[in-house]
CSV table of C-alpha atoms in Angstrom, one decimal:
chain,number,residue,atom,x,y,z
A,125,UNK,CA,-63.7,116.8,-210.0
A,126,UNK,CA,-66.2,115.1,-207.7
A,127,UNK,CA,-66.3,111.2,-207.7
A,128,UNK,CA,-69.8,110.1,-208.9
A,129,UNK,CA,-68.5,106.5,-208.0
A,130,UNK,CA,-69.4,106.6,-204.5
A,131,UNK,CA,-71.0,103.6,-202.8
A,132,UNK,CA,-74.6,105.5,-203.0
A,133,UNK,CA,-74.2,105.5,-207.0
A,134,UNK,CA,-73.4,101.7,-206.7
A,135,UNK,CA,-75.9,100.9,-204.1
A,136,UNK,CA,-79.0,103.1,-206.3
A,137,UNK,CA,-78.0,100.0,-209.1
A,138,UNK,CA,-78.8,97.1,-205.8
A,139,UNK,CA,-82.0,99.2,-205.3
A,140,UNK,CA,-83.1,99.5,-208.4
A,141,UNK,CA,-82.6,95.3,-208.7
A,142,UNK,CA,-84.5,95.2,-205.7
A,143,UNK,CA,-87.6,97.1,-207.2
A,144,UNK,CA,-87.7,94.5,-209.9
A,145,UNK,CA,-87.6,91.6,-207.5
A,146,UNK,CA,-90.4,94.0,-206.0
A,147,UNK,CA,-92.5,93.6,-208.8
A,148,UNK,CA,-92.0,90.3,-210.0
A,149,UNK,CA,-93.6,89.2,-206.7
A,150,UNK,CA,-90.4,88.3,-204.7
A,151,UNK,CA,-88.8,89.6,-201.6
A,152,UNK,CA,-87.3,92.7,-202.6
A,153,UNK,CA,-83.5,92.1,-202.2
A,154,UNK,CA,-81.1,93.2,-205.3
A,155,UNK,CA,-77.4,93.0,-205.6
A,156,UNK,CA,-74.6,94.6,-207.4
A,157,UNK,CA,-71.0,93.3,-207.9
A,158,UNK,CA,-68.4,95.9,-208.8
A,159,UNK,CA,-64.6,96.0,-209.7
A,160,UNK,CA,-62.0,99.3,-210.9
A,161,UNK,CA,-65.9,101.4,-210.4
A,162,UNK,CA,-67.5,99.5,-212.9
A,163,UNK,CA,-70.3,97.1,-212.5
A,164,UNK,CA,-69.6,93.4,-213.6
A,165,UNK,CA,-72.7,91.8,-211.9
A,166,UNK,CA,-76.0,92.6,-211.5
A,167,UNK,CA,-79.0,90.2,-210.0
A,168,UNK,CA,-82.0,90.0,-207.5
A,169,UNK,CA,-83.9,87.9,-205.5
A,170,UNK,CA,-85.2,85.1,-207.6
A,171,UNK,CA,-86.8,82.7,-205.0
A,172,UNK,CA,-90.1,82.3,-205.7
A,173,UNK,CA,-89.6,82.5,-209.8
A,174,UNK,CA,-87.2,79.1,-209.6
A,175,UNK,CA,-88.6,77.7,-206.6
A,176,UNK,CA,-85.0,77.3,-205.1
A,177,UNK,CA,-84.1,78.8,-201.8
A,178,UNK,CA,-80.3,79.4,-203.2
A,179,UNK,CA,-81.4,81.8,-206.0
A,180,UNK,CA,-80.9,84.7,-203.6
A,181,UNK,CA,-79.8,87.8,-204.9
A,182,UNK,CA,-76.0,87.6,-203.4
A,183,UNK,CA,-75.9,84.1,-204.2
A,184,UNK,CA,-76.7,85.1,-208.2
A,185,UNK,CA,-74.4,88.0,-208.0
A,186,UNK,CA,-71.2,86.1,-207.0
A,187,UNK,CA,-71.7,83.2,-210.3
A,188,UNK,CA,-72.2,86.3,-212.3
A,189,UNK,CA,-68.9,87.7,-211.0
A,190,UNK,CA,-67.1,85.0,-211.0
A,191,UNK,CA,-68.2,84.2,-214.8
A,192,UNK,CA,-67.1,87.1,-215.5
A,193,UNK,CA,-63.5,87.3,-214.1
A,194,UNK,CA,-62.6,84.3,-215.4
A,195,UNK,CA,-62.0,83.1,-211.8
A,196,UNK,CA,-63.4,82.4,-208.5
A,197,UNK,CA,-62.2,84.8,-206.3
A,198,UNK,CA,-63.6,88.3,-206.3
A,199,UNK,CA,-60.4,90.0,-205.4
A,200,UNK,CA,-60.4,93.9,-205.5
A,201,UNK,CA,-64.4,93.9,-206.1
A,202,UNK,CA,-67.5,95.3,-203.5
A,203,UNK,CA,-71.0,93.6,-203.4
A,204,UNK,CA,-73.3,95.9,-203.0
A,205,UNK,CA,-76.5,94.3,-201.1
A,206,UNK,CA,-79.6,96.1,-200.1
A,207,UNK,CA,-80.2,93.6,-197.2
A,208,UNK,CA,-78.0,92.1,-195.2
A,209,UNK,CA,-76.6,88.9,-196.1
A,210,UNK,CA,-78.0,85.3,-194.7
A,211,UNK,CA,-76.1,82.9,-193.4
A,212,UNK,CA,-75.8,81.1,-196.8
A,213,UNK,CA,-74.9,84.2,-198.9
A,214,UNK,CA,-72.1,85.3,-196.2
A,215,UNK,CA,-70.6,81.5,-196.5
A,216,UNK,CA,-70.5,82.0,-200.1
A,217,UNK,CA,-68.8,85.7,-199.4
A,218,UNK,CA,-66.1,83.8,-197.1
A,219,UNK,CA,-65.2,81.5,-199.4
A,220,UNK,CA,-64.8,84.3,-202.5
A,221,UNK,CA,-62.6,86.1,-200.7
A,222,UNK,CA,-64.5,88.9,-201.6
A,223,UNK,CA,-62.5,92.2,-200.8
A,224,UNK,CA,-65.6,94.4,-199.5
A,225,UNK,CA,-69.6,94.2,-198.4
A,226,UNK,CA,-71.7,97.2,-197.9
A,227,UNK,CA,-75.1,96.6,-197.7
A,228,UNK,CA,-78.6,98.8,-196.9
A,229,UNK,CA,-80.6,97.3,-194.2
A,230,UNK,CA,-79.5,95.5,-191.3
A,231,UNK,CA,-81.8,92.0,-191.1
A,232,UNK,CA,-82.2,91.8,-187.2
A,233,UNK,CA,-83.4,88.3,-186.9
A,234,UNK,CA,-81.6,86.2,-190.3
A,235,UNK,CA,-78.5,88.6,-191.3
A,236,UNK,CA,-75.1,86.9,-190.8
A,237,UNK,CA,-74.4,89.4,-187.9
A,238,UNK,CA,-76.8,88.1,-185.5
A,239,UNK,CA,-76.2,84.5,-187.1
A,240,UNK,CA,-72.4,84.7,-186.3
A,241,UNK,CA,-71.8,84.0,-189.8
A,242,UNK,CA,-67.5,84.6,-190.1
A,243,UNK,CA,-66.8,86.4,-193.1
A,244,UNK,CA,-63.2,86.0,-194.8
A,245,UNK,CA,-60.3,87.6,-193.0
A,246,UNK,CA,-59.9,89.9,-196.1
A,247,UNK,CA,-63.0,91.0,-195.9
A,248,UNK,CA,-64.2,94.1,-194.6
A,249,UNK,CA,-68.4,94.4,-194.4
A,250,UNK,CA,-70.4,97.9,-193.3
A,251,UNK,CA,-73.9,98.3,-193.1
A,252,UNK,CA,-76.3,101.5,-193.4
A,253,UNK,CA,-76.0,102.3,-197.0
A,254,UNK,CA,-79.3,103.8,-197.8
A,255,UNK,CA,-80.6,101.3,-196.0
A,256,UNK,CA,-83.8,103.5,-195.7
A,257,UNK,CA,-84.8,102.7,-199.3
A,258,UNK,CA,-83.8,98.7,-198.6
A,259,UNK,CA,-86.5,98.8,-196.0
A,260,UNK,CA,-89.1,101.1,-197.3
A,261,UNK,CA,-89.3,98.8,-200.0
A,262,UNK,CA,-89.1,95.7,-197.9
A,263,UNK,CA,-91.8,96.5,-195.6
A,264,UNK,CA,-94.0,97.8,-198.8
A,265,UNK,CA,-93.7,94.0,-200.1
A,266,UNK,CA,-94.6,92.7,-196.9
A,267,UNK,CA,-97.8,95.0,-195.7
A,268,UNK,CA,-98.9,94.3,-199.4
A,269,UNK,CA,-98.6,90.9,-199.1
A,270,UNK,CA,-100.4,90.7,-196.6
A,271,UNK,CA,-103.2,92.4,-197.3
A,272,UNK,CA,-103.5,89.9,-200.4
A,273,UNK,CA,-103.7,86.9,-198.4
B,192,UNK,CA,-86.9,41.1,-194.9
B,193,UNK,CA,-84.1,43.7,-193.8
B,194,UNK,CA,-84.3,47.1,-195.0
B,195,UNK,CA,-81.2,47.5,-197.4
B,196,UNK,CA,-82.7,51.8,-197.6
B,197,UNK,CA,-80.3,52.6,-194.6
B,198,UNK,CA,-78.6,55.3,-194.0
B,199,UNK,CA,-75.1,53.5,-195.3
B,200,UNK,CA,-77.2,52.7,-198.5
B,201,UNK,CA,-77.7,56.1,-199.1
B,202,UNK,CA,-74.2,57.4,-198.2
B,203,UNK,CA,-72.5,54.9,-200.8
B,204,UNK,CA,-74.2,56.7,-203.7
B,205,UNK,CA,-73.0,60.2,-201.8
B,206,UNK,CA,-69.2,58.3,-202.1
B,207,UNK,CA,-69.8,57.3,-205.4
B,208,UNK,CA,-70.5,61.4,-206.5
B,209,UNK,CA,-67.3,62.4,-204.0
B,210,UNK,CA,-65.2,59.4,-206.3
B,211,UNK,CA,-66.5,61.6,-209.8
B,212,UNK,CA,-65.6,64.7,-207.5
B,213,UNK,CA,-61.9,63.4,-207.4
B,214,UNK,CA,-61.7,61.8,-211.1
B,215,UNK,CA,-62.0,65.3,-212.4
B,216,UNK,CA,-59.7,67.2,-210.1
B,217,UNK,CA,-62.2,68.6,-207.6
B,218,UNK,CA,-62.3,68.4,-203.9
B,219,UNK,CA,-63.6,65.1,-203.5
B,220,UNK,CA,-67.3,65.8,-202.1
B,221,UNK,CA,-70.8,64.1,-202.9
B,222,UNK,CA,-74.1,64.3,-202.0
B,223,UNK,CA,-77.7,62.7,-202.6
B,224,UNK,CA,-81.2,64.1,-201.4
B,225,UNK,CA,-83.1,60.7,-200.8
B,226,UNK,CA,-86.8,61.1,-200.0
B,227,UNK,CA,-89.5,58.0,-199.3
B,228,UNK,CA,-86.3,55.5,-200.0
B,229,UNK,CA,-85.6,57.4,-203.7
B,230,UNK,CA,-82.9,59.7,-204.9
B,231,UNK,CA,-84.1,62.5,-206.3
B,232,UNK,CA,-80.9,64.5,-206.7
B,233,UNK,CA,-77.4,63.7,-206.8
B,234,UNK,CA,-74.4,66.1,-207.3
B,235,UNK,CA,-70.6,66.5,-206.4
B,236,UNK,CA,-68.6,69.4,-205.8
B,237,UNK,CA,-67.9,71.6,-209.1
B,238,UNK,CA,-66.1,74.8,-208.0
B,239,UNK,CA,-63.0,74.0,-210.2
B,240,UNK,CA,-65.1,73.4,-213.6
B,241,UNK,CA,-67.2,76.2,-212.9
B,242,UNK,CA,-65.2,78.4,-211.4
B,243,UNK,CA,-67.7,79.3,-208.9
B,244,UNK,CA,-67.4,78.5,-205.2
B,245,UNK,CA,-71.3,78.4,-204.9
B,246,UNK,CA,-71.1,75.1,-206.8
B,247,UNK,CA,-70.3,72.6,-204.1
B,248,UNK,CA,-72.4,69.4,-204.1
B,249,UNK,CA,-75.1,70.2,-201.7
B,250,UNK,CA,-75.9,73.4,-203.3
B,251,UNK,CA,-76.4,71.8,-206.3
B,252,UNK,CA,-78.4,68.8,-205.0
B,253,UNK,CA,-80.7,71.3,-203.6
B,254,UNK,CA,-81.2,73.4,-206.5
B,255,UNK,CA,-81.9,69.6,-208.2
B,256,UNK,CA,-84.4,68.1,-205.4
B,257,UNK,CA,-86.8,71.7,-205.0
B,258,UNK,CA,-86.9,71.2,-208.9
B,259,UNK,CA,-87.8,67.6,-209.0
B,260,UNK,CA,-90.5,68.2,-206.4
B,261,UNK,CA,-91.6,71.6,-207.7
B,262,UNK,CA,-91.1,73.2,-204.8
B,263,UNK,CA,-88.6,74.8,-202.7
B,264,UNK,CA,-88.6,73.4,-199.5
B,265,UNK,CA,-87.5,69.7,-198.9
B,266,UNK,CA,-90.1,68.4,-196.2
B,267,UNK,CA,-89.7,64.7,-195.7
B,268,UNK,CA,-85.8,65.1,-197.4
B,269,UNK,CA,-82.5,63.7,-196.1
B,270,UNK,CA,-79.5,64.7,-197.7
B,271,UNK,CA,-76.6,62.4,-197.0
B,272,UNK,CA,-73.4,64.1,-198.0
B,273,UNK,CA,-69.8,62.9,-197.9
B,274,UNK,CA,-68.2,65.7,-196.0
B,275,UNK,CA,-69.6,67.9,-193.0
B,276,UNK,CA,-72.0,71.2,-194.8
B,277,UNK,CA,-69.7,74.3,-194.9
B,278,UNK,CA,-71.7,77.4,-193.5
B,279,UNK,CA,-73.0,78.4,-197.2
B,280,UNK,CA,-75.1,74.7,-197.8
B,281,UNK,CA,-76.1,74.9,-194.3
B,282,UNK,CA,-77.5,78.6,-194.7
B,283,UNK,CA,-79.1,77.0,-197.8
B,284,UNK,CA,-80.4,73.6,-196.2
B,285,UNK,CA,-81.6,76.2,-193.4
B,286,UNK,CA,-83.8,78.2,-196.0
B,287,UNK,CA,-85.1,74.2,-197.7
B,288,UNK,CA,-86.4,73.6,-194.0
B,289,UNK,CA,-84.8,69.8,-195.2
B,290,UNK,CA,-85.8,67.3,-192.3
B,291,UNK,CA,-82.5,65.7,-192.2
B,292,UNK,CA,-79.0,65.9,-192.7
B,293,UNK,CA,-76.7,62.6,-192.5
B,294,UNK,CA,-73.0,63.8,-193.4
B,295,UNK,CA,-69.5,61.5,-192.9
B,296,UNK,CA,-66.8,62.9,-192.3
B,297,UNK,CA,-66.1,65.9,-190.0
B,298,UNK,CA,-64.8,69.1,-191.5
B,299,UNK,CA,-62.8,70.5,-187.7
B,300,UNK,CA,-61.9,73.7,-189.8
B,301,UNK,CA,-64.9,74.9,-191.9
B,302,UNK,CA,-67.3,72.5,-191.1
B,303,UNK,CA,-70.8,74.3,-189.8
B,304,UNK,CA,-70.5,72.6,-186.3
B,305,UNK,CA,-67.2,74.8,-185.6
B,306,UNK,CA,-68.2,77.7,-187.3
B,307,UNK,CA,-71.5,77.7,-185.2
B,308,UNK,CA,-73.8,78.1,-188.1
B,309,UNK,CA,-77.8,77.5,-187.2
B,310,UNK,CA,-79.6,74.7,-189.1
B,311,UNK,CA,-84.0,75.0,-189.0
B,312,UNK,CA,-85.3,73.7,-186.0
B,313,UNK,CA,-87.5,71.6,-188.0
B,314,UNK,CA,-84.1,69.8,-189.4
B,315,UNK,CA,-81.9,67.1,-187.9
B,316,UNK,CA,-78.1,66.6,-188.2
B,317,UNK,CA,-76.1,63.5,-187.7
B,318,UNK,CA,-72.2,62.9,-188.4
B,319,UNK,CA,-69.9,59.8,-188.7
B,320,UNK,CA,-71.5,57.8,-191.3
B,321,UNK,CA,-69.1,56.2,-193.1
B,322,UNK,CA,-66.9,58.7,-192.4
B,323,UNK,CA,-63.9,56.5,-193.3
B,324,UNK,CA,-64.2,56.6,-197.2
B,325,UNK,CA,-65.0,60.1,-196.7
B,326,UNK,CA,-62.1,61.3,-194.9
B,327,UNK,CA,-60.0,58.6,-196.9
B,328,UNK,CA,-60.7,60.1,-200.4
B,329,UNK,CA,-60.1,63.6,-198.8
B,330,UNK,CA,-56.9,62.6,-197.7
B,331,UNK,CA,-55.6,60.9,-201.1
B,332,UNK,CA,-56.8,64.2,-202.9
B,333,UNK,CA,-54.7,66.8,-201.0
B,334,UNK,CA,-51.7,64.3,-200.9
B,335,UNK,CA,-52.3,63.6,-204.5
B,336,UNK,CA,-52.7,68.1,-205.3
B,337,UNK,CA,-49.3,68.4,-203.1
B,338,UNK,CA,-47.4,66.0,-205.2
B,339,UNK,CA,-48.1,67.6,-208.3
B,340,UNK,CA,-46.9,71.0,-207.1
């Protein structure tokens, strides 16, 4: 039988985070943490709503996670991101020894790539992951935005 | 009349959160966020209690200082904290746009100097201040951990 548990299936949960940062007014950015297939954190980009520049979506994600382990160290589990992580959210991935990153949309000018941001030697990180819904929806919040102001 | 609001001033109260760090079994690092001579957030590192290695002190005196001020970004701020940022709090104090950073002791291994991470070109960064009880405290904690193992 096919595996529905593919990194799509996982990343449609980050996207669909993402549209409710979308329509709660912030930037659009969702996450999803998961572990054995199943999904043990969920959270999205809550900037604006608690006026704290650390409430990004990643950042949420990896409490969550680590709440619900029991432990700090996401051994064995995947975030699933659909922007590329900042410099912050990447440090926080380094020091969680997070096993894997896949994300959506590369951020050319603030992702931890063109940063130089190190991730944790056991951590592996790919990019791409229908990363054309991550930026469809980024630059939908953007052109709206401005068009508001 | 002298000024007794200098940067020492400032980085005693930073020692005294490192000191509550180390009383409760945590890496031994504190931080203020000072602004117009008054601290509006203090915090030490919490990782261990919360099991969450977002939790270090800057993070949390950031998350503390946008909420005193009601805003997220920490113009006019100077965070004085014990031990050198780490690449997550100095993603985070690159988001806050914070004017200044005063830290005392170097961190060689993880510190964001030798990991190359980029602060906000509107933000300042200055080592060495009382780096001595920093490093000092640090020191008697790892000695103290290897001990008990």
């Amino acid at each position: 039988m096919e595996n529905i548990f593919d990194d799509a299936y996982f990343m449609k949960k980050a996207l669909q985070e993402a549209e409710m940062a979308f329509e709660k007014g912030e930037i659009p950015v969702g996450a999803v943490i998961v572990i054995d297939n199943r999904v043990i954190a969920r959270a999205h980009n809550l900037t604006e709503a608690l006026n704290d520049v650390t409430a990004h979506a990643e950042m949420q994600a990896i409490t969550a996670a680590a709440n619900f382990l029991g432990g700090k160290y996401l051994k064995n589990c995947t975030l699933y991101v659909t922007l590329e992580p900042c410099q912050m959210c990447a440090g926080a991935l380094y020091w969680s020894q997070i096993s894997r990153v896949v994300y959506g949309a590369t951020d050319e000018h603030r992702g931890c790539g063109v940063m130089g941001t190190k991730l944790h030697p056991k951590t592996t990180i790919e990019g791409g992951c229908m990363a054309e819904g991550a930026s469809t929806l980024m630059k939908r919040f953007f052109i709206e935005k401005r068009n508001l102001n």
